[in-house]
Amino acid sequence: MQDAEKNQNKKNKKKQKNKTNKKNSSTVPLHQRRTEIHFGDPAATTTREQRSATRGCESPLHLCCEGKPYNPQRDTCCKTDGNSTGNLTVGLSERMSQCCGETAYNPLNEICCGLKVTPKPSHDPECCGEGSYDKSEKICCSGKLLVKLSPDHKCCYGKLYDSSIENCCQNVCPKIQMKINNSKVCVKNLTCDDNTPAPVELRSNSSAGNHDNETIESDKEECKAGNEKEVYNKKNNFQCCGLHYFNPTLWSCKNGKLSPL
C-alpha cells in the first residue's frame, strides 16, 4: 500500500514540473530564448555580413573594408600589400568583379592594364602599356600600337613584318629579311645597327636629317609604310605594297599585304 502511494506521488511531482517548465518558457521574451540552428536553413542561420554589421570589425573573421563592415553581395573590397585595410568600391558585388590594384572592375566590360581600368575595345582585347586594343586590328610592338595589315603581320624589334614572306632575325642585321624559298634562315649578317643613317644618295644635301625633304632621283621608287620607307631602282610596271616593290605578274597587294598569284 505504501509503495502504491510513493509511485502516485512521483507521478504527481513529474506532472507539476512539466507544467512549471511550460509556463516559464511561455513567459521568456523571444529575444532571450535559445534557438536551435539548423544548417542549410537560411531563416535560421546568421550570415557573416550580418554578424559583422552588428559586432563591428574587432574580429578578423568579420568582413570589413576601410575599417568598417561591408556586404560583398553589393560591394567589393580590394586589398594590396600596401593597403591591408582595403579600398571599397560601392555598387559592384564581389561575385561579379575583379580587382585592379585597389580598384574593382567588371571584367565583362572592362580590362585591367598596368593597374589602370579601361573599357574593352572588343571581346578579346589585350594590353599595351596602360591602354587596351583589339588584337585583330592592331599589334603592340615594343610598347607602340601599330595597325595590323594582315593576320601574318607581326612585330620585329619595334617594326611590322610580314611573316609569310619575311623573317624576323635575332643577333644579325638587318633584323627583317626576305625569305628565300620560304626558308626561315636569316642569311644576311651585315655590320649595322638601328642607328645606322640612310645612305648618302638617299639624303638631300640641304637637309640631311629631315626625311620629309628628301629628294628621290627620277630612276628611283620610294615605298612607304607608316614612318618607314624603302627606295628601289624603278622598274616598268612594278608597284609598291607597303615597303615592298613587287612584280604584279607574281604578286597581288591588298591593304599592304602581298599574296602570290
C-alpha positions as MATLAB code, in Angstrom:
seq = 'MQDAEKNQNKKNKKKQKNKTNKKNSSTVPLHQRRTEIHFGDPAATTTREQRSATRGCESPLHLCCEGKPYNPQRDTCCKTDGNSTGNLTVGLSERMSQCCGETAYNPLNEICCGLKVTPKPSHDPECCGEGSYDKSEKICCSGKLLVKLSPDHKCCYGKLYDSSIENCCQNVCPKIQMKINNSKVCVKNLTCDDNTPAPVELRSNSSAGNHDNETIESDKEECKAGNEKEVYNKKNNFQCCGLHYFNPTLWSCKNGKLSPL';
ca = [
       0.000    0.000    0.000;
       2.859    2.354    0.806;
       4.614    1.523   -2.492;
       1.483    2.491   -4.465;
       1.303    5.857   -2.661;
       5.001    6.557   -3.390;
       4.526    5.870   -7.128;
       1.482    8.130   -7.257;
       3.396   10.933   -5.542;
       6.227   10.632   -8.094;
       3.757   10.923  -10.997;
       2.139   13.986   -9.452;
       5.517   15.713   -8.965;
       6.536   14.994  -12.587;
       3.310   16.482  -13.945;
       3.722   19.575  -11.771;
       7.339   20.049  -13.025;
       6.270   19.818  -16.687;
       3.548   22.439  -16.123;
       6.056   24.773  -14.453;
       8.575   24.456  -17.307;
       5.921   25.110  -19.918;
       4.707   28.190  -18.054;
       8.243   29.569  -17.680;
       9.004   29.025  -21.403;
       5.948   30.970  -22.472;
       6.907   33.948  -20.299;
      10.540   34.271  -21.587;
      10.869   37.107  -24.172;
      11.595   35.998  -27.735;
      14.976   37.720  -27.908;
      16.154   35.791  -24.793;
      15.101   32.370  -25.945;
      17.722   29.939  -27.230;
      17.152   28.932  -30.811;
      18.427   25.736  -32.368;
      20.490   26.270  -35.543;
      19.758   24.001  -38.482;
      22.402   24.090  -41.205;
      21.034   24.779  -44.665;
      18.073   26.765  -43.342;
      18.580   30.416  -44.450;
      15.986   31.658  -41.967;
      17.714   30.007  -39.025;
      21.336   30.895  -39.777;
      23.108   34.214  -39.416;
      25.411   35.384  -42.221;
      28.896   36.662  -41.646;
      27.918   40.025  -43.091;
      25.093   40.418  -40.541;
      27.390   39.482  -37.665;
      29.978   41.955  -38.918;
      27.402   44.723  -39.133;
      26.245   44.151  -35.562;
      29.605   43.451  -33.905;
      31.974   45.757  -35.847;
      35.454   44.914  -37.134;
      37.151   43.781  -33.948;
      37.403   40.197  -35.216;
      39.433   39.069  -38.263;
      36.588   36.713  -39.141;
      34.288   39.607  -39.994;
      34.137   41.115  -43.497;
      35.479   44.638  -43.187;
      36.906   47.193  -45.597;
      38.345   50.603  -44.848;
      37.830   49.736  -41.187;
      34.089   49.243  -41.427;
      31.746   46.357  -42.224;
      30.576   45.851  -45.797;
      28.331   43.481  -47.723;
      30.171   41.595  -50.510;
      26.844   40.869  -52.168;
      26.631   44.582  -53.001;
      30.175   45.985  -52.834;
      33.794   44.921  -53.460;
      36.845   45.382  -51.268;
      40.251   45.352  -52.969;
      43.336   44.978  -50.777;
      47.006   45.257  -51.723;
      50.285   44.705  -49.890;
      50.489   48.426  -49.207;
      46.855   48.781  -48.148;
      45.734   45.986  -45.855;
      42.534   47.800  -44.851;
      41.367   47.798  -48.468;
      39.570   50.165  -50.795;
      35.791   49.824  -51.113;
      34.042   50.023  -54.486;
      30.317   50.509  -53.961;
      27.709   49.089  -56.311;
      29.672   46.105  -57.678;
      29.440   42.762  -55.899;
      32.490   40.567  -55.333;
      30.857   37.797  -57.335;
      30.841   39.956  -60.486;
      34.135   41.817  -60.000;
      37.900   41.527  -60.152;
      40.494   43.792  -58.561;
      42.889   46.009  -60.490;
      45.184   47.131  -57.714;
      42.829   48.833  -55.273;
      40.057   49.383  -57.837;
      37.274   46.898  -58.532;
      36.080   46.486  -62.105;
      33.659   44.408  -64.151;
      35.732   42.056  -66.399;
      32.717   41.606  -68.633;
      33.070   45.144  -69.970;
      36.456   46.355  -68.715;
      40.099   45.296  -68.674;
      42.945   45.997  -66.246;
      46.123   47.247  -67.952;
      49.054   48.451  -65.886;
      46.833   48.898  -62.810;
      44.516   51.115  -64.864;
      40.924   50.137  -65.724;
      39.856   50.881  -69.307;
      36.789   49.890  -71.360;
      37.165   46.806  -73.529;
      37.544   47.714  -77.219;
      36.431   44.212  -78.249;
      35.531   40.775  -76.865;
      39.165   39.610  -76.914;
      41.367   42.615  -76.059;
      44.975   42.759  -74.933;
      47.036   45.334  -73.075;
      49.728   47.596  -74.466;
      51.153   49.540  -71.556;
      48.233   51.131  -69.732;
      45.973   51.001  -72.791;
      43.933   48.225  -74.359;
      43.492   47.315  -78.015;
      41.701   44.943  -80.356;
      44.362   42.414  -81.369;
      42.520   41.637  -84.589;
      43.133   45.232  -85.738;
      46.384   46.318  -84.073;
      49.687   44.999  -82.760;
      51.516   46.072  -79.625;
      55.084   46.398  -80.862;
      57.741   47.491  -78.359;
      55.124   49.449  -76.416;
      53.647   51.098  -79.532;
      50.314   50.331  -81.151;
      50.643   49.626  -84.880;
      47.901   48.892  -87.384;
      47.774   45.183  -88.226;
      47.789   44.918  -92.015;
      47.015   41.185  -92.060;
      46.977   38.116  -89.779;
      50.550   37.401  -90.983;
      51.926   40.746  -89.838;
      53.858   40.566  -86.592;
      56.259   42.630  -84.510;
      60.009   42.523  -85.013;
      62.068   44.837  -82.816;
      59.573   47.682  -82.972;
      58.629   47.225  -86.630;
      55.985   45.272  -88.510;
      56.947   42.430  -90.804;
      55.006   40.031  -92.986;
      55.811   36.589  -91.569;
      54.580   34.878  -94.744;
      57.396   36.356  -96.847;
      59.819   37.786  -94.288;
      61.880   36.603  -91.349;
      62.496   38.380  -88.060;
      66.187   37.818  -87.350;
      67.938   37.868  -83.989;
      71.524   38.982  -83.415;
      72.005   39.863  -87.087;
      71.377   42.865  -89.300;
      69.058   43.711  -90.896;
      66.500   42.450  -88.394;
      63.853   41.912  -91.075;
      64.957   39.862  -94.091;
      63.127   38.467  -97.084;
      62.622   34.718  -97.089;
      64.444   32.638  -99.684;
      62.379   29.696 -100.932;
      60.241   30.016  -97.785;
      63.245   29.316  -95.569;
      63.279   30.623  -92.012;
      67.054   31.002  -92.065;
      68.436   34.540  -91.941;
      71.316   34.587  -94.434;
      72.474   38.192  -94.090;
      74.649   39.432  -91.262;
      75.725   42.966  -92.038;
      77.623   45.324  -89.762;
      74.871   47.787  -88.929;
      72.558   48.770  -86.129;
      69.277   50.578  -85.661;
      71.052   53.935  -85.612;
      72.762   53.497  -88.956;
      71.933   56.560  -91.101;
      70.432   56.271  -94.557;
      72.890   56.065  -97.445;
      74.154   59.421  -98.679;
      72.472   59.077 -102.068;
      69.057   58.922 -100.371;
      69.539   62.133  -98.377;
      69.077   65.684  -99.529;
      72.207   67.869  -99.495;
      70.254   70.749  -97.963;
      68.505   68.762  -95.208;
      70.366   65.595  -94.301;
      68.330   64.981  -91.139;
      64.851   65.799  -92.451;
      63.422   62.773  -94.277;
      60.344   64.718  -95.366;
      62.541   66.953  -97.518;
      64.480   64.134  -99.147;
      64.643   64.237 -102.909;
      64.274   60.981 -104.779;
      66.033   60.555 -108.083;
      63.846   60.016 -111.144;
      65.093   56.477 -111.607;
      64.168   55.560 -108.019;
      60.883   54.404 -106.496;
      60.022   55.104 -102.879;
      57.726   52.710 -100.980;
      56.305   53.800  -97.620;
      54.608   52.157  -94.652;
      53.868   54.415  -91.712;
      57.050   56.276  -90.798;
      59.266   53.842  -92.685;
      60.341   53.927  -96.302;
      62.375   51.913  -98.780;
      63.912   53.177 -102.023;
      64.219   50.903 -105.085;
      65.536   51.208 -108.603;
      62.480   51.927 -110.722;
      61.206   49.106 -112.949;
      58.469   49.050 -115.523;
      55.028   48.091 -114.143;
      56.395   47.329 -110.685;
      54.342   48.637 -107.766;
      54.663   49.365 -104.065;
      52.876   47.340 -101.404;
      53.836   48.839  -98.086;
      57.633   48.740  -98.060;
      57.784   46.114 -100.809;
      58.347   46.774 -104.517;
      56.769   43.905 -106.420;
      56.082   42.465 -109.841;
      52.276   42.403 -110.306;
      52.559   39.321 -112.529;
      53.754   37.376 -109.467;
      52.003   39.090 -106.591;
      48.833   40.924 -105.679;
      48.574   43.578 -102.995;
      45.609   44.211 -100.724;
      45.717   46.557  -97.740;
      49.522   46.408  -97.625;
      49.614   42.621  -97.730;
      51.303   40.683 -100.579;
      49.782   37.422 -101.789;
      51.151   35.138 -104.519;
      49.127   34.813 -107.709;
];
